[in-house]
JSON list of C-alpha atoms in Angstrom, two decimals:
[
{"chain": "A", "resi": 1, "resn": "MET", "atom": "CA", "xyz": [117.81, 103.46, 119.89]},
{"chain": "A", "resi": 2, "resn": "ARG", "atom": "CA", "xyz": [116.09, 106.98, 119.56]},
{"chain": "A", "resi": 3, "resn": "GLU", "atom": "CA", "xyz": [113.15, 105.08, 118.81]},
{"chain": "A", "resi": 4, "resn": "LYS", "atom": "CA", "xyz": [113.12, 102.72, 121.49]},
{"chain": "A", "resi": 5, "resn": "LEU", "atom": "CA", "xyz": [114.02, 105.83, 123.99]},
{"chain": "A", "resi": 6, "resn": "LYS", "atom": "CA", "xyz": [111.15, 107.75, 122.68]},
{"chain": "A", "resi": 7, "resn": "SER", "atom": "CA", "xyz": [108.58, 105.11, 122.73]},
{"chain": "A", "resi": 8, "resn": "TYR", "atom": "CA", "xyz": [109.35, 104.25, 126.50]},
{"chain": "A", "resi": 9, "resn": "ILE", "atom": "CA", "xyz": [109.21, 108.05, 127.61]},
{"chain": "A", "resi": 10, "resn": "ASN", "atom": "CA", "xyz": [106.05, 108.81, 125.65]},
{"chain": "A", "resi": 11, "resn": "ARG", "atom": "CA", "xyz": [104.25, 105.98, 127.39]},
{"chain": "A", "resi": 12, "resn": "TYR", "atom": "CA", "xyz": [104.22, 107.99, 130.37]},
{"chain": "A", "resi": 13, "resn": "VAL", "atom": "CA", "xyz": [104.92, 111.52, 129.33]},
{"chain": "A", "resi": 14, "resn": "LYS", "atom": "CA", "xyz": [104.23, 113.30, 126.39]},
{"chain": "A", "resi": 15, "resn": "MET", "atom": "CA", "xyz": [107.20, 114.77, 124.35]},
{"chain": "A", "resi": 16, "resn": "GLU", "atom": "CA", "xyz": [107.72, 116.90, 121.53]},
{"chain": "A", "resi": 17, "resn": "PRO", "atom": "CA", "xyz": [110.50, 115.65, 118.82]},
{"chain": "A", "resi": 18, "resn": "TYR", "atom": "CA", "xyz": [113.22, 118.07, 119.73]},
{"chain": "A", "resi": 19, "resn": "GLU", "atom": "CA", "xyz": [112.38, 117.10, 123.67]},
{"chain": "A", "resi": 20, "resn": "ILE", "atom": "CA", "xyz": [113.08, 113.80, 122.70]},
{"chain": "A", "resi": 21, "resn": "ASP", "atom": "CA", "xyz": [116.51, 114.89, 120.33]},
{"chain": "A", "resi": 22, "resn": "LEU", "atom": "CA", "xyz": [117.51, 116.92, 123.33]},
{"chain": "A", "resi": 23, "resn": "ILE", "atom": "CA", "xyz": [117.46, 113.88, 125.50]},
{"chain": "A", "resi": 24, "resn": "PHE", "atom": "CA", "xyz": [118.96, 111.54, 123.10]},
{"chain": "A", "resi": 25, "resn": "SER", "atom": "CA", "xyz": [121.90, 113.87, 122.58]},
{"chain": "A", "resi": 26, "resn": "SER", "atom": "CA", "xyz": [122.70, 114.50, 126.21]},
{"chain": "A", "resi": 27, "resn": "MET", "atom": "CA", "xyz": [122.84, 110.55, 126.60]},
{"chain": "A", "resi": 28, "resn": "SER", "atom": "CA", "xyz": [125.92, 107.96, 126.39]},
{"chain": "A", "resi": 29, "resn": "PHE", "atom": "CA", "xyz": [125.84, 105.13, 124.26]},
{"chain": "A", "resi": 30, "resn": "LYS", "atom": "CA", "xyz": [127.96, 102.12, 126.33]},
{"chain": "A", "resi": 31, "resn": "ARG", "atom": "CA", "xyz": [128.30, 98.46, 125.55]},
{"chain": "A", "resi": 32, "resn": "TYR", "atom": "CA", "xyz": [129.18, 96.12, 128.33]},
{"chain": "A", "resi": 33, "resn": "LYS", "atom": "CA", "xyz": [130.05, 92.56, 128.04]},
{"chain": "A", "resi": 34, "resn": "ARG", "atom": "CA", "xyz": [128.86, 89.58, 130.51]},
{"chain": "A", "resi": 35, "resn": "LYS", "atom": "CA", "xyz": [129.95, 90.16, 133.80]},
{"chain": "A", "resi": 36, "resn": "GLU", "atom": "CA", "xyz": [131.35, 93.78, 133.46]},
{"chain": "A", "resi": 37, "resn": "PHE", "atom": "CA", "xyz": [130.22, 96.07, 135.67]},
{"chain": "A", "resi": 38, "resn": "LEU", "atom": "CA", "xyz": [127.98, 99.35, 135.08]},
{"chain": "A", "resi": 39, "resn": "LEU", "atom": "CA", "xyz": [128.56, 100.32, 138.92]},
{"chain": "A", "resi": 40, "resn": "LYS", "atom": "CA", "xyz": [130.59, 98.68, 141.80]},
{"chain": "A", "resi": 41, "resn": "GLN", "atom": "CA", "xyz": [129.93, 98.83, 144.97]},
{"chain": "A", "resi": 42, "resn": "ASP", "atom": "CA", "xyz": [131.63, 101.60, 147.60]},
{"chain": "A", "resi": 43, "resn": "ASP", "atom": "CA", "xyz": [131.31, 104.01, 143.68]},
{"chain": "A", "resi": 44, "resn": "VAL", "atom": "CA", "xyz": [129.53, 106.84, 143.68]},
{"chain": "A", "resi": 45, "resn": "CYS", "atom": "CA", "xyz": [126.72, 106.39, 140.95]},
{"chain": "A", "resi": 46, "resn": "GLU", "atom": "CA", "xyz": [126.85, 109.05, 138.49]},
{"chain": "A", "resi": 47, "resn": "GLU", "atom": "CA", "xyz": [124.41, 107.90, 135.80]},
{"chain": "A", "resi": 48, "resn": "ARG", "atom": "CA", "xyz": [120.98, 106.62, 135.28]},
{"chain": "A", "resi": 49, "resn": "PHE", "atom": "CA", "xyz": [120.65, 103.64, 132.56]},
{"chain": "A", "resi": 50, "resn": "PHE", "atom": "CA", "xyz": [118.07, 102.87, 130.22]},
{"chain": "A", "resi": 51, "resn": "ILE", "atom": "CA", "xyz": [118.87, 99.45, 129.08]},
{"chain": "A", "resi": 52, "resn": "ILE", "atom": "CA", "xyz": [118.24, 99.53, 125.25]},
{"chain": "A", "resi": 53, "resn": "GLU", "atom": "CA", "xyz": [119.20, 95.58, 124.75]},
{"chain": "A", "resi": 54, "resn": "GLY", "atom": "CA", "xyz": [120.30, 93.10, 127.76]},
{"chain": "A", "resi": 55, "resn": "LEU", "atom": "CA", "xyz": [120.16, 92.25, 131.20]},
{"chain": "A", "resi": 56, "resn": "VAL", "atom": "CA", "xyz": [121.82, 93.39, 134.32]},
{"chain": "A", "resi": 57, "resn": "ARG", "atom": "CA", "xyz": [121.05, 92.95, 138.06]},
{"chain": "A", "resi": 58, "resn": "SER", "atom": "CA", "xyz": [121.77, 95.10, 141.45]},
{"chain": "A", "resi": 59, "resn": "PHE", "atom": "CA", "xyz": [123.11, 93.10, 144.47]},
{"chain": "A", "resi": 60, "resn": "THR", "atom": "CA", "xyz": [125.02, 93.76, 147.87]},
{"chain": "A", "resi": 61, "resn": "THR", "atom": "CA", "xyz": [127.92, 92.11, 148.84]},
{"chain": "A", "resi": 62, "resn": "ASP", "atom": "CA", "xyz": [128.09, 91.60, 152.52]},
{"chain": "A", "resi": 63, "resn": "GLU", "atom": "CA", "xyz": [130.95, 90.89, 155.00]},
{"chain": "A", "resi": 64, "resn": "ASN", "atom": "CA", "xyz": [131.25, 87.09, 154.36]},
{"chain": "A", "resi": 65, "resn": "ALA", "atom": "CA", "xyz": [131.05, 87.95, 150.33]},
{"chain": "A", "resi": 66, "resn": "THR", "atom": "CA", "xyz": [127.78, 86.53, 149.73]},
{"chain": "A", "resi": 67, "resn": "GLU", "atom": "CA", "xyz": [125.90, 87.82, 147.19]},
{"chain": "A", "resi": 68, "resn": "ASN", "atom": "CA", "xyz": [122.32, 89.57, 147.56]},
{"chain": "A", "resi": 69, "resn": "ILE", "atom": "CA", "xyz": [120.58, 90.56, 144.61]},
{"chain": "A", "resi": 70, "resn": "ASN", "atom": "CA", "xyz": [117.63, 93.07, 145.06]},
{"chain": "A", "resi": 71, "resn": "LEU", "atom": "CA", "xyz": [117.10, 93.84, 141.19]},
{"chain": "A", "resi": 72, "resn": "PHE", "atom": "CA", "xyz": [116.83, 92.89, 138.07]},
{"chain": "A", "resi": 73, "resn": "ALA", "atom": "CA", "xyz": [116.43, 95.05, 134.82]},
{"chain": "A", "resi": 74, "resn": "ILE", "atom": "CA", "xyz": [115.76, 93.95, 130.86]},
{"chain": "A", "resi": 75, "resn": "ASP", "atom": "CA", "xyz": [115.15, 95.79, 128.27]},
{"chain": "A", "resi": 76, "resn": "ASN", "atom": "CA", "xyz": [113.42, 99.05, 128.09]},
{"chain": "A", "resi": 77, "resn": "TRP", "atom": "CA", "xyz": [113.99, 99.10, 131.91]},
{"chain": "A", "resi": 78, "resn": "TRP", "atom": "CA", "xyz": [115.50, 102.55, 133.69]},
{"chain": "A", "resi": 79, "resn": "ILE", "atom": "CA", "xyz": [118.36, 100.91, 136.49]},
{"chain": "A", "resi": 80, "resn": "THR", "atom": "CA", "xyz": [120.68, 103.51, 139.06]},
{"chain": "A", "resi": 81, "resn": "ASP", "atom": "CA", "xyz": [121.45, 102.78, 142.72]},
{"chain": "A", "resi": 82, "resn": "ILE", "atom": "CA", "xyz": [119.14, 105.91, 143.31]},
{"chain": "A", "resi": 83, "resn": "GLU", "atom": "CA", "xyz": [120.39, 107.02, 146.56]},
{"chain": "A", "resi": 84, "resn": "SER", "atom": "CA", "xyz": [123.69, 106.84, 145.96]},
{"chain": "A", "resi": 85, "resn": "PHE", "atom": "CA", "xyz": [122.62, 108.94, 142.77]},
{"chain": "A", "resi": 86, "resn": "VAL", "atom": "CA", "xyz": [120.51, 111.42, 144.26]},
{"chain": "A", "resi": 87, "resn": "TYR", "atom": "CA", "xyz": [123.20, 111.88, 147.56]},
{"chain": "A", "resi": 88, "resn": "GLN", "atom": "CA", "xyz": [126.30, 111.40, 145.29]},
{"chain": "A", "resi": 89, "resn": "ILE", "atom": "CA", "xyz": [126.84, 108.68, 148.21]},
{"chain": "A", "resi": 90, "resn": "PRO", "atom": "CA", "xyz": [128.95, 105.41, 147.78]},
{"chain": "A", "resi": 91, "resn": "SER", "atom": "CA", "xyz": [126.98, 102.77, 146.68]},
{"chain": "A", "resi": 92, "resn": "ASN", "atom": "CA", "xyz": [125.64, 99.70, 148.40]},
{"chain": "A", "resi": 93, "resn": "ASN", "atom": "CA", "xyz": [125.19, 98.12, 145.52]},
{"chain": "A", "resi": 94, "resn": "SER", "atom": "CA", "xyz": [126.70, 96.82, 142.24]},
{"chain": "A", "resi": 95, "resn": "ILE", "atom": "CA", "xyz": [125.17, 96.69, 139.08]},
{"chain": "A", "resi": 96, "resn": "GLN", "atom": "CA", "xyz": [126.54, 94.13, 136.44]},
{"chain": "A", "resi": 97, "resn": "ALA", "atom": "CA", "xyz": [125.66, 92.74, 133.37]},
{"chain": "A", "resi": 98, "resn": "ILE", "atom": "CA", "xyz": [124.46, 89.18, 133.22]},
{"chain": "A", "resi": 99, "resn": "GLU", "atom": "CA", "xyz": [124.65, 89.19, 129.60]},
{"chain": "A", "resi": 100, "resn": "GLU", "atom": "CA", "xyz": [125.83, 91.42, 126.85]},
{"chain": "A", "resi": 101, "resn": "THR", "atom": "CA", "xyz": [124.47, 94.98, 128.03]},
{"chain": "A", "resi": 102, "resn": "THR", "atom": "CA", "xyz": [123.87, 98.04, 125.75]},
{"chain": "A", "resi": 103, "resn": "VAL", "atom": "CA", "xyz": [122.55, 101.06, 127.12]},
{"chain": "A", "resi": 104, "resn": "LEU", "atom": "CA", "xyz": [121.87, 104.76, 127.53]},
{"chain": "A", "resi": 105, "resn": "SER", "atom": "CA", "xyz": [123.26, 106.69, 130.11]},
{"chain": "A", "resi": 106, "resn": "LEU", "atom": "CA", "xyz": [122.46, 110.07, 131.19]},
{"chain": "A", "resi": 107, "resn": "SER", "atom": "CA", "xyz": [125.13, 111.47, 134.19]},
{"chain": "A", "resi": 108, "resn": "LYS", "atom": "CA", "xyz": [123.41, 113.18, 136.93]},
{"chain": "A", "resi": 109, "resn": "ALA", "atom": "CA", "xyz": [124.57, 116.78, 135.78]},
{"chain": "A", "resi": 110, "resn": "ASP", "atom": "CA", "xyz": [123.22, 116.29, 132.17]},
{"chain": "A", "resi": 111, "resn": "LEU", "atom": "CA", "xyz": [119.72, 115.45, 133.74]},
{"chain": "A", "resi": 112, "resn": "GLU", "atom": "CA", "xyz": [119.58, 118.65, 136.15]},
{"chain": "A", "resi": 113, "resn": "ILE", "atom": "CA", "xyz": [120.79, 120.46, 132.64]},
{"chain": "A", "resi": 114, "resn": "LEU", "atom": "CA", "xyz": [117.60, 118.99, 131.01]},
{"chain": "A", "resi": 115, "resn": "PHE", "atom": "CA", "xyz": [114.74, 119.07, 133.81]},
{"chain": "A", "resi": 116, "resn": "THR", "atom": "CA", "xyz": [115.47, 122.81, 133.32]},
{"chain": "A", "resi": 117, "resn": "LYS", "atom": "CA", "xyz": [115.49, 122.51, 129.73]},
{"chain": "A", "resi": 118, "resn": "ILE", "atom": "CA", "xyz": [112.54, 119.91, 129.85]},
{"chain": "A", "resi": 119, "resn": "PRO", "atom": "CA", "xyz": [110.21, 120.14, 132.87]},
{"chain": "A", "resi": 120, "resn": "LYS", "atom": "CA", "xyz": [108.55, 117.56, 131.70]},
{"chain": "A", "resi": 121, "resn": "LEU", "atom": "CA", "xyz": [111.56, 115.35, 132.32]},
{"chain": "A", "resi": 122, "resn": "GLU", "atom": "CA", "xyz": [111.56, 115.79, 135.74]},
{"chain": "A", "resi": 123, "resn": "ARG", "atom": "CA", "xyz": [107.81, 114.55, 135.68]},
{"chain": "A", "resi": 124, "resn": "PHE", "atom": "CA", "xyz": [108.68, 111.27, 133.43]},
{"chain": "A", "resi": 125, "resn": "PHE", "atom": "CA", "xyz": [111.17, 110.38, 136.10]},
{"chain": "A", "resi": 126, "resn": "ARG", "atom": "CA", "xyz": [109.34, 110.75, 138.86]},
{"chain": "A", "resi": 127, "resn": "ILE", "atom": "CA", "xyz": [106.26, 108.54, 137.76]},
{"chain": "A", "resi": 128, "resn": "ILE", "atom": "CA", "xyz": [109.12, 105.92, 137.28]},
{"chain": "A", "resi": 129, "resn": "THR", "atom": "CA", "xyz": [110.72, 106.50, 140.42]},
{"chain": "A", "resi": 130, "resn": "GLU", "atom": "CA", "xyz": [107.06, 106.21, 141.78]},
{"chain": "A", "resi": 131, "resn": "HIS", "atom": "CA", "xyz": [106.23, 102.97, 139.85]},
{"chain": "A", "resi": 132, "resn": "THR", "atom": "CA", "xyz": [109.95, 101.43, 141.05]},
{"chain": "A", "resi": 133, "resn": "LEU", "atom": "CA", "xyz": [108.83, 102.09, 144.49]},
{"chain": "A", "resi": 134, "resn": "VAL", "atom": "CA", "xyz": [105.34, 100.53, 144.35]},
{"chain": "A", "resi": 135, "resn": "ALA", "atom": "CA", "xyz": [107.65, 97.44, 142.95]},
{"chain": "A", "resi": 136, "resn": "PHE", "atom": "CA", "xyz": [109.61, 97.60, 145.93]},
{"chain": "A", "resi": 137, "resn": "LEU", "atom": "CA", "xyz": [106.80, 97.80, 148.22]},
{"chain": "A", "resi": 138, "resn": "ARG", "atom": "CA", "xyz": [104.80, 95.02, 146.43]},
{"chain": "A", "resi": 139, "resn": "LYS", "atom": "CA", "xyz": [107.57, 92.37, 146.20]},
{"chain": "A", "resi": 140, "resn": "ASP", "atom": "CA", "xyz": [107.61, 92.94, 150.13]},
{"chain": "A", "resi": 141, "resn": "GLN", "atom": "CA", "xyz": [104.33, 92.67, 150.55]},
{"chain": "A", "resi": 142, "resn": "ILE", "atom": "CA", "xyz": [103.82, 89.23, 148.66]},
{"chain": "A", "resi": 143, "resn": "TYR", "atom": "CA", "xyz": [107.26, 87.76, 150.25]},
{"chain": "A", "resi": 144, "resn": "MET", "atom": "CA", "xyz": [105.89, 87.99, 153.99]},
{"chain": "A", "resi": 145, "resn": "LYS", "atom": "CA", "xyz": [102.43, 86.07, 152.70]},
{"chain": "A", "resi": 146, "resn": "LYS", "atom": "CA", "xyz": [103.96, 83.61, 150.38]},
{"chain": "A", "resi": 147, "resn": "ASN", "atom": "CA", "xyz": [106.35, 80.92, 150.68]},
{"chain": "A", "resi": 148, "resn": "SER", "atom": "CA", "xyz": [109.36, 80.26, 148.70]},
{"chain": "A", "resi": 149, "resn": "LYS", "atom": "CA", "xyz": [107.57, 77.83, 146.37]},
{"chain": "A", "resi": 150, "resn": "GLU", "atom": "CA", "xyz": [104.64, 80.00, 145.96]},
{"chain": "A", "resi": 151, "resn": "ARG", "atom": "CA", "xyz": [106.93, 83.16, 145.35]},
{"chain": "A", "resi": 152, "resn": "TYR", "atom": "CA", "xyz": [109.48, 80.93, 142.67]},
{"chain": "A", "resi": 153, "resn": "TYR", "atom": "CA", "xyz": [106.35, 79.94, 140.35]},
{"chain": "A", "resi": 154, "resn": "GLY", "atom": "CA", "xyz": [105.14, 83.88, 141.04]},
{"chain": "A", "resi": 155, "resn": "LEU", "atom": "CA", "xyz": [108.07, 85.17, 139.16]},
{"chain": "A", "resi": 156, "resn": "ILE", "atom": "CA", "xyz": [108.25, 82.73, 136.39]},
{"chain": "A", "resi": 157, "resn": "LYS", "atom": "CA", "xyz": [104.66, 82.62, 135.80]},
{"chain": "A", "resi": 158, "resn": "GLY", "atom": "CA", "xyz": [104.50, 86.95, 135.86]},
{"chain": "A", "resi": 159, "resn": "ILE", "atom": "CA", "xyz": [107.74, 87.01, 133.45]},
{"chain": "A", "resi": 160, "resn": "PRO", "atom": "CA", "xyz": [108.44, 84.04, 132.13]},
{"chain": "A", "resi": 161, "resn": "ALA", "atom": "CA", "xyz": [110.88, 85.37, 129.41]},
{"chain": "A", "resi": 162, "resn": "PHE", "atom": "CA", "xyz": [112.90, 87.31, 132.41]},
{"chain": "A", "resi": 163, "resn": "ALA", "atom": "CA", "xyz": [113.38, 84.02, 134.42]},
{"chain": "A", "resi": 164, "resn": "GLN", "atom": "CA", "xyz": [114.67, 81.71, 131.10]},
{"chain": "A", "resi": 165, "resn": "ARG", "atom": "CA", "xyz": [117.33, 84.47, 130.70]},
{"chain": "A", "resi": 166, "resn": "VAL", "atom": "CA", "xyz": [118.82, 84.37, 134.40]},
{"chain": "A", "resi": 167, "resn": "PRO", "atom": "CA", "xyz": [121.17, 81.47, 135.63]},
{"chain": "A", "resi": 168, "resn": "GLN", "atom": "CA", "xyz": [119.18, 79.75, 138.88]},
{"chain": "A", "resi": 169, "resn": "TYR", "atom": "CA", "xyz": [121.45, 80.15, 141.32]},
{"chain": "A", "resi": 170, "resn": "MET", "atom": "CA", "xyz": [120.85, 84.29, 140.70]},
{"chain": "A", "resi": 171, "resn": "ILE", "atom": "CA", "xyz": [116.75, 83.92, 140.75]},
{"chain": "A", "resi": 172, "resn": "ALA", "atom": "CA", "xyz": [117.71, 81.78, 144.33]},
{"chain": "A", "resi": 173, "resn": "SER", "atom": "CA", "xyz": [119.68, 85.18, 145.61]},
{"chain": "A", "resi": 174, "resn": "TYR", "atom": "CA", "xyz": [116.76, 87.30, 144.82]},
{"chain": "A", "resi": 175, "resn": "LEU", "atom": "CA", "xyz": [114.38, 84.99, 146.05]},
{"chain": "A", "resi": 176, "resn": "ASP", "atom": "CA", "xyz": [116.41, 85.06, 149.17]},
{"chain": "A", "resi": 177, "resn": "ILE", "atom": "CA", "xyz": [116.73, 81.13, 149.50]},
{"chain": "A", "resi": 178, "resn": "THR", "atom": "CA", "xyz": [119.56, 78.19, 148.76]},
{"chain": "A", "resi": 179, "resn": "PRO", "atom": "CA", "xyz": [120.81, 77.42, 145.10]},
{"chain": "A", "resi": 180, "resn": "GLU", "atom": "CA", "xyz": [119.83, 73.58, 146.63]},
{"chain": "A", "resi": 181, "resn": "TYR", "atom": "CA", "xyz": [116.30, 74.60, 147.68]},
{"chain": "A", "resi": 182, "resn": "LEU", "atom": "CA", "xyz": [115.35, 76.09, 144.47]},
{"chain": "A", "resi": 183, "resn": "SER", "atom": "CA", "xyz": [116.28, 72.53, 143.34]},
{"chain": "A", "resi": 184, "resn": "GLU", "atom": "CA", "xyz": [113.98, 70.73, 144.83]},
{"chain": "A", "resi": 185, "resn": "ILE", "atom": "CA", "xyz": [111.29, 73.41, 144.11]},
{"chain": "A", "resi": 186, "resn": "ARG", "atom": "CA", "xyz": [111.80, 72.63, 140.60]},
{"chain": "A", "resi": 187, "resn": "LYS", "atom": "CA", "xyz": [111.97, 69.14, 141.09]},
{"chain": "A", "resi": 188, "resn": "ASN", "atom": "CA", "xyz": [108.95, 68.80, 142.85]},
{"chain": "A", "resi": 189, "resn": "LYS", "atom": "CA", "xyz": [106.62, 70.89, 140.88]},
{"chain": "A", "resi": 190, "resn": "ASN", "atom": "CA", "xyz": [103.33, 69.85, 142.45]}
]
């Protein structure tokens, strides 16, 4: 686990071994069963999660109890509800394990302490936050320019292993189409 975390962080910001040790010692190891929540909608998000192994989804539930998936995260990705985490307000999102998931979590309080001890860590989180923002913007731009079929095939071509791990109805929710329509797209591949 420590090596996965070290490798991931060092892709963006080079850390000294003692800095990695300090970060790692501030984190909590957690294991979530399939369908277990890392965060429930309306709770305040107190943690950032680094996924060691597994798959989670972030989603909202509207007044009709319809789930709208806005993000998936897999091995070696960070996930949180950034608005709730930063402003310490109730979350609009839930984060739930799709399969058994192992994470290292970092509390907001511990992260603030680490920022003062390891200034490079603030740069690291700025960089991954920027990457996340760019991914959201790119997703929105792609959605505005492509039809549902193009979005689906773009997703499974771009991340084939991920698409095989996620149930089709969740992919449909993420693409903002019905499961029935996704089934039709998959049937009529041409």
